[in-house]
Amino acid sequence: MIPIPLSLYIHIPWCVKKCPYCDFNSHQAKGEIPEEQYTQSLISDLEAELPEIWGRSIESIFIGGGTPSLYSANAMDRLLSSMRERLTIRPNTEITMEANPGTFEQERFSAYRETGINRLSIGIQSFNDKHLKALGRIHGADEAQKSTKIAKQAGFDNFNLDIMYGLPEQTIDQAIADLKQAIDANPTHISWYQLTIEENTLFHHSPPVTPNDEILWEMQQQGQKLLADAGYYQYEVSAYAKEGKQCRHNLNYWQFGDYLGIGAGAHGKISMPDGEIKRHTKYRHPEKYMDEGINGKARSSEKKLATEDLDFEFMLNAARLKEGFTKELFEARTLLSFSNVEEKLNTLIEKELIEYDNEKYKPTDKGWHFVNDIVNSFI
């Protein structure tokens, strides 16, 4: 049986400013961040989770937010040292930290590298000042360009750039110009995705004027060709990587692996020895999280996944992968017989949305544009 890998997600919830498109659990920092109190709550939160994952090692760590790069290097070092004391973390474990260009300083990022963080995910979004302003970003084009140079100088040879397209009043040429600048920075990974208007955001209440579907399609087609020609392989809906540089942490999500979630609003999924699969969430508001987390009671909800929902839960993730999945992976992650989904997959093959190739089920070129339809077939 294919073993189920285990990852760790750590959420740092504060930002300098809440962006109008952001629906993540982020909170504008008012004054200094309570690093000491929050770090201790993270440690206590982890300790409360340990009984469910005894004997398992951590395959990857992702520190997200918010803006984790608002955390001082000293606080980050204490946090990661505490994680190592309580978990089995191998020397080659991928440890990613999200960062925004407006928080980059050479000395600080060199110190982050010394803590053991070996991968950055930099929220560029655009290299165009007009579009950065429309997105409510605190950094400008100059800072966006400098951030990649600082990352390299600090010793990061593995980093991702987040780039959006379909921005308010953006032209095709402007979208491609952003992507070209990202490629010129020579990152190992690019997350290139369309701006979407999510509920509970300022953009949802006051929608900006964004490009129509025809323009968005052309942006996507030109951008995907540009990325492929530059050596970036698309392995997920919005993820492009150089050879061997896929984000291991996100791959574990998409392959329905397990993950601990600690921090305000974090989510987790754990497969138990008896075959049960459990999900949990943590209190979203930082103050509530710290009050409860310090006592090891950070969970705001927990539930066992119903057996009849597992095929959908698996497909919700695996259908996003360009390389698809095997019968063995499905059975190992869900503990279900493949017969549960075989008939539906055969129907999708008849509709030319899925193909079976080299013992893997994967979206066709047509299916790649109808991933939601594929997933919804398993509801």
PDB file of C-alpha atoms in Angstrom, residues 136-304:
ATOM      1  CA  GLY A 136      -4.660  47.237  -2.894  1.00  0.00           C
ATOM      2  CA  ARG A 137      -1.097  45.945  -2.658  1.00  0.00           C
ATOM      3  CA  ILE A 138       1.334  47.816  -0.401  1.00  0.00           C
ATOM      4  CA  HIS A 139       4.332  47.278  -2.691  1.00  0.00           C
ATOM      5  CA  GLY A 140       5.216  48.823  -6.026  1.00  0.00           C
ATOM      6  CA  ALA A 141       6.788  47.466  -9.183  1.00  0.00           C
ATOM      7  CA  ASP A 142      10.322  48.368  -8.021  1.00  0.00           C
ATOM      8  CA  GLU A 143       9.892  46.417  -4.780  1.00  0.00           C
ATOM      9  CA  ALA A 144       8.469  43.476  -6.711  1.00  0.00           C
ATOM     10  CA  GLN A 145      11.588  43.352  -8.877  1.00  0.00           C
ATOM     11  CA  LYS A 146      13.977  43.823  -5.940  1.00  0.00           C
ATOM     12  CA  SER A 147      12.344  41.082  -3.878  1.00  0.00           C
ATOM     13  CA  THR A 148      13.466  38.331  -6.259  1.00  0.00           C
ATOM     14  CA  LYS A 149      17.042  39.633  -6.193  1.00  0.00           C
ATOM     15  CA  ILE A 150      17.027  39.787  -2.392  1.00  0.00           C
ATOM     16  CA  ALA A 151      15.669  36.231  -2.210  1.00  0.00           C
ATOM     17  CA  LYS A 152      18.566  34.956  -4.327  1.00  0.00           C
ATOM     18  CA  GLN A 153      21.150  36.983  -2.402  1.00  0.00           C
ATOM     19  CA  ALA A 154      19.773  35.556   0.846  1.00  0.00           C
ATOM     20  CA  GLY A 155      20.491  32.034  -0.408  1.00  0.00           C
ATOM     21  CA  PHE A 156      17.086  30.947  -1.697  1.00  0.00           C
ATOM     22  CA  ASP A 157      17.601  28.918  -4.859  1.00  0.00           C
ATOM     23  CA  ASN A 158      14.050  27.536  -4.715  1.00  0.00           C
ATOM     24  CA  PHE A 159      11.227  30.060  -4.807  1.00  0.00           C
ATOM     25  CA  ASN A 160       7.761  30.611  -6.247  1.00  0.00           C
ATOM     26  CA  LEU A 161       6.262  33.794  -7.666  1.00  0.00           C
ATOM     27  CA  ASP A 162       2.504  34.400  -7.454  1.00  0.00           C
ATOM     28  CA  ILE A 163       1.226  36.227 -10.548  1.00  0.00           C
ATOM     29  CA  MET A 164      -2.410  37.100 -11.330  1.00  0.00           C
ATOM     30  CA  TYR A 165      -4.096  37.812 -14.635  1.00  0.00           C
ATOM     31  CA  GLY A 166      -7.549  39.152 -15.447  1.00  0.00           C
ATOM     32  CA  LEU A 167      -6.913  42.213 -13.298  1.00  0.00           C
ATOM     33  CA  PRO A 168      -9.148  45.317 -13.395  1.00  0.00           C
ATOM     34  CA  GLU A 169      -8.844  46.945 -16.849  1.00  0.00           C
ATOM     35  CA  GLN A 170      -5.840  44.743 -17.713  1.00  0.00           C
ATOM     36  CA  THR A 171      -5.022  44.178 -21.388  1.00  0.00           C
ATOM     37  CA  ILE A 172      -3.641  40.964 -22.884  1.00  0.00           C
ATOM     38  CA  ASP A 173      -0.286  42.654 -23.518  1.00  0.00           C
ATOM     39  CA  GLN A 174      -0.080  43.811 -19.889  1.00  0.00           C
ATOM     40  CA  ALA A 175      -0.875  40.341 -18.559  1.00  0.00           C
ATOM     41  CA  ILE A 176       1.806  38.768 -20.749  1.00  0.00           C
ATOM     42  CA  ALA A 177       4.299  41.499 -19.792  1.00  0.00           C
ATOM     43  CA  ASP A 178       3.799  40.588 -16.114  1.00  0.00           C
ATOM     44  CA  LEU A 179       4.393  36.933 -16.867  1.00  0.00           C
ATOM     45  CA  LYS A 180       7.515  37.689 -18.910  1.00  0.00           C
ATOM     46  CA  GLN A 181       8.983  39.667 -16.009  1.00  0.00           C
ATOM     47  CA  ALA A 182       8.230  36.788 -13.665  1.00  0.00           C
ATOM     48  CA  ILE A 183       9.986  34.344 -15.996  1.00  0.00           C
ATOM     49  CA  ASP A 184      12.952  36.706 -16.359  1.00  0.00           C
ATOM     50  CA  ALA A 185      13.428  36.512 -12.568  1.00  0.00           C
ATOM     51  CA  ASN A 186      14.111  32.785 -13.098  1.00  0.00           C
ATOM     52  CA  PRO A 187      12.070  31.329 -10.209  1.00  0.00           C
ATOM     53  CA  THR A 188      11.823  27.562  -9.887  1.00  0.00           C
ATOM     54  CA  HIS A 189       8.026  27.770  -9.691  1.00  0.00           C
ATOM     55  CA  ILE A 190       5.285  30.135 -10.865  1.00  0.00           C
ATOM     56  CA  SER A 191       1.709  30.178  -9.590  1.00  0.00           C
ATOM     57  CA  TRP A 192      -0.199  31.925 -12.388  1.00  0.00           C
ATOM     58  CA  TYR A 193      -3.893  32.261 -11.823  1.00  0.00           C
ATOM     59  CA  GLN A 194      -6.917  34.325 -12.732  1.00  0.00           C
ATOM     60  CA  LEU A 195      -8.296  36.919 -10.329  1.00  0.00           C
ATOM     61  CA  THR A 196     -11.610  35.661  -8.999  1.00  0.00           C
ATOM     62  CA  ILE A 197     -14.145  37.684  -7.039  1.00  0.00           C
ATOM     63  CA  GLU A 198     -14.802  35.827  -3.797  1.00  0.00           C
ATOM     64  CA  GLU A 199     -17.593  36.359  -1.293  1.00  0.00           C
ATOM     65  CA  ASN A 200     -16.816  38.319   1.868  1.00  0.00           C
ATOM     66  CA  THR A 201     -14.279  40.538   0.092  1.00  0.00           C
ATOM     67  CA  LEU A 202     -14.355  44.239  -0.758  1.00  0.00           C
ATOM     68  CA  PHE A 203     -14.285  43.356  -4.453  1.00  0.00           C
ATOM     69  CA  HIS A 204     -17.441  41.284  -3.981  1.00  0.00           C
ATOM     70  CA  HIS A 205     -19.264  44.273  -2.495  1.00  0.00           C
ATOM     71  CA  SER A 206     -17.843  46.728  -5.057  1.00  0.00           C
ATOM     72  CA  PRO A 207     -16.844  44.673  -8.114  1.00  0.00           C
ATOM     73  CA  PRO A 208     -14.157  46.167 -10.361  1.00  0.00           C
ATOM     74  CA  VAL A 209     -14.334  46.070 -14.155  1.00  0.00           C
ATOM     75  CA  THR A 210     -12.399  42.982 -15.241  1.00  0.00           C
ATOM     76  CA  PRO A 211     -11.633  41.579 -18.726  1.00  0.00           C
ATOM     77  CA  ASN A 212     -14.360  39.636 -20.525  1.00  0.00           C
ATOM     78  CA  ASP A 213     -14.212  35.872 -21.111  1.00  0.00           C
ATOM     79  CA  GLU A 214     -12.780  36.199 -24.628  1.00  0.00           C
ATOM     80  CA  ILE A 215      -9.853  38.301 -23.369  1.00  0.00           C
ATOM     81  CA  LEU A 216      -9.315  35.998 -20.393  1.00  0.00           C
ATOM     82  CA  TRP A 217      -9.159  32.996 -22.718  1.00  0.00           C
ATOM     83  CA  GLU A 218      -6.544  34.681 -24.881  1.00  0.00           C
ATOM     84  CA  MET A 219      -4.509  35.657 -21.798  1.00  0.00           C
ATOM     85  CA  GLN A 220      -4.606  32.045 -20.647  1.00  0.00           C
ATOM     86  CA  GLN A 221      -3.631  30.590 -24.011  1.00  0.00           C
ATOM     87  CA  GLN A 222      -0.740  32.998 -24.613  1.00  0.00           C
ATOM     88  CA  GLY A 223       0.464  32.683 -21.020  1.00  0.00           C
ATOM     89  CA  GLN A 224       0.473  28.893 -20.985  1.00  0.00           C
ATOM     90  CA  LYS A 225       2.491  28.798 -24.212  1.00  0.00           C
ATOM     91  CA  LEU A 226       4.949  31.350 -22.821  1.00  0.00           C
ATOM     92  CA  LEU A 227       5.443  29.301 -19.661  1.00  0.00           C
ATOM     93  CA  ALA A 228       5.867  26.037 -21.542  1.00  0.00           C
ATOM     94  CA  ASP A 229       8.401  27.591 -23.918  1.00  0.00           C
ATOM     95  CA  ALA A 230      10.352  28.863 -20.893  1.00  0.00           C
ATOM     96  CA  GLY A 231      10.568  25.367 -19.372  1.00  0.00           C
ATOM     97  CA  TYR A 232       7.770  25.612 -16.824  1.00  0.00           C
ATOM     98  CA  TYR A 233       5.648  22.461 -16.811  1.00  0.00           C
ATOM     99  CA  GLN A 234       2.004  22.847 -15.801  1.00  0.00           C
ATOM    100  CA  TYR A 235       1.303  20.157 -13.224  1.00  0.00           C
ATOM    101  CA  GLU A 236      -1.856  21.611 -11.670  1.00  0.00           C
ATOM    102  CA  VAL A 237      -4.557  24.103 -12.712  1.00  0.00           C
ATOM    103  CA  SER A 238      -2.498  27.176 -11.761  1.00  0.00           C
ATOM    104  CA  ALA A 239       0.922  25.706 -10.870  1.00  0.00           C
ATOM    105  CA  TYR A 240       3.945  25.662 -13.199  1.00  0.00           C
ATOM    106  CA  ALA A 241       7.368  24.355 -12.229  1.00  0.00           C
ATOM    107  CA  LYS A 242      10.786  23.642 -13.604  1.00  0.00           C
ATOM    108  CA  GLU A 243      11.739  19.985 -13.662  1.00  0.00           C
ATOM    109  CA  GLY A 244      11.717  18.463 -10.177  1.00  0.00           C
ATOM    110  CA  LYS A 245      10.583  21.718  -8.530  1.00  0.00           C
ATOM    111  CA  GLN A 246       6.878  21.070  -7.988  1.00  0.00           C
ATOM    112  CA  CYS A 247       5.676  22.283  -4.593  1.00  0.00           C
ATOM    113  CA  ARG A 248       5.781  19.105  -2.509  1.00  0.00           C
ATOM    114  CA  HIS A 249       3.467  20.558   0.111  1.00  0.00           C
ATOM    115  CA  ASN A 250       0.701  21.427  -2.346  1.00  0.00           C
ATOM    116  CA  LEU A 251       1.153  18.129  -4.181  1.00  0.00           C
ATOM    117  CA  ASN A 252       0.375  16.373  -0.922  1.00  0.00           C
ATOM    118  CA  TYR A 253      -2.927  18.286  -0.696  1.00  0.00           C
ATOM    119  CA  TRP A 254      -3.850  17.432  -4.280  1.00  0.00           C
ATOM    120  CA  GLN A 255      -2.974  13.767  -3.805  1.00  0.00           C
ATOM    121  CA  PHE A 256      -5.282  13.618  -0.757  1.00  0.00           C
ATOM    122  CA  GLY A 257      -2.442  13.233   1.712  1.00  0.00           C
ATOM    123  CA  ASP A 258      -2.628  14.132   5.406  1.00  0.00           C
ATOM    124  CA  TYR A 259      -1.740  17.451   7.000  1.00  0.00           C
ATOM    125  CA  LEU A 260      -1.726  19.024  10.417  1.00  0.00           C
ATOM    126  CA  GLY A 261      -3.038  22.576  10.554  1.00  0.00           C
ATOM    127  CA  ILE A 262      -1.968  24.858  13.387  1.00  0.00           C
ATOM    128  CA  GLY A 263      -2.648  28.571  13.747  1.00  0.00           C
ATOM    129  CA  ALA A 264      -5.706  30.819  13.529  1.00  0.00           C
ATOM    130  CA  GLY A 265      -8.209  29.401  11.042  1.00  0.00           C
ATOM    131  CA  ALA A 266      -5.940  26.515   9.986  1.00  0.00           C
ATOM    132  CA  HIS A 267      -7.449  23.281   8.632  1.00  0.00           C
ATOM    133  CA  GLY A 268      -6.158  19.738   9.037  1.00  0.00           C
ATOM    134  CA  LYS A 269      -6.873  16.251   7.680  1.00  0.00           C
ATOM    135  CA  ILE A 270      -5.619  13.110   9.404  1.00  0.00           C
ATOM    136  CA  SER A 271      -6.083   9.435   8.493  1.00  0.00           C
ATOM    137  CA  MET A 272      -6.453   7.356  11.640  1.00  0.00           C
ATOM    138  CA  PRO A 273      -5.101   3.806  12.158  1.00  0.00           C
ATOM    139  CA  ASP A 274      -8.655   2.400  12.168  1.00  0.00           C
ATOM    140  CA  GLY A 275      -9.322   3.830   8.698  1.00  0.00           C
ATOM    141  CA  GLU A 276     -11.275   6.891   9.787  1.00  0.00           C
ATOM    142  CA  ILE A 277     -10.376  10.193   8.125  1.00  0.00           C
ATOM    143  CA  LYS A 278     -10.862  13.272  10.263  1.00  0.00           C
ATOM    144  CA  ARG A 279     -10.881  16.968   9.443  1.00  0.00           C
ATOM    145  CA  HIS A 280     -10.430  19.758  11.942  1.00  0.00           C
ATOM    146  CA  THR A 281     -10.384  23.558  11.962  1.00  0.00           C
ATOM    147  CA  LYS A 282      -8.951  26.074  14.416  1.00  0.00           C
ATOM    148  CA  TYR A 283     -10.514  29.253  15.776  1.00  0.00           C
ATOM    149  CA  ARG A 284     -10.255  31.942  13.101  1.00  0.00           C
ATOM    150  CA  HIS A 285      -9.796  35.129  15.112  1.00  0.00           C
ATOM    151  CA  PRO A 286      -6.230  35.531  16.438  1.00  0.00           C
ATOM    152  CA  GLU A 287      -7.348  36.633  19.913  1.00  0.00           C
ATOM    153  CA  LYS A 288      -9.750  33.715  20.312  1.00  0.00           C
ATOM    154  CA  TYR A 289      -7.139  31.349  18.910  1.00  0.00           C
ATOM    155  CA  MET A 290      -4.480  32.545  21.369  1.00  0.00           C
ATOM    156  CA  ASP A 291      -6.870  32.367  24.319  1.00  0.00           C
ATOM    157  CA  GLU A 292      -7.866  28.788  23.543  1.00  0.00           C
ATOM    158  CA  GLY A 293      -4.682  27.583  21.842  1.00  0.00           C
ATOM    159  CA  ILE A 294      -2.469  28.328  24.810  1.00  0.00           C
ATOM    160  CA  ASN A 295      -4.434  25.629  26.670  1.00  0.00           C
ATOM    161  CA  GLY A 296      -4.281  23.166  23.770  1.00  0.00           C
ATOM    162  CA  LYS A 297      -7.939  23.752  22.892  1.00  0.00           C
ATOM    163  CA  ALA A 298      -7.572  25.551  19.564  1.00  0.00           C
ATOM    164  CA  ARG A 299      -9.973  23.344  17.592  1.00  0.00           C
ATOM    165  CA  SER A 300     -13.207  25.107  16.682  1.00  0.00           C
ATOM    166  CA  SER A 301     -14.622  22.064  14.862  1.00  0.00           C
ATOM    167  CA  GLU A 302     -13.803  18.467  14.009  1.00  0.00           C
ATOM    168  CA  LYS A 303     -15.598  15.804  12.021  1.00  0.00           C
ATOM    169  CA  LYS A 304     -15.170  12.349  10.572  1.00  0.00           C
TER     170      LYS A 304
END
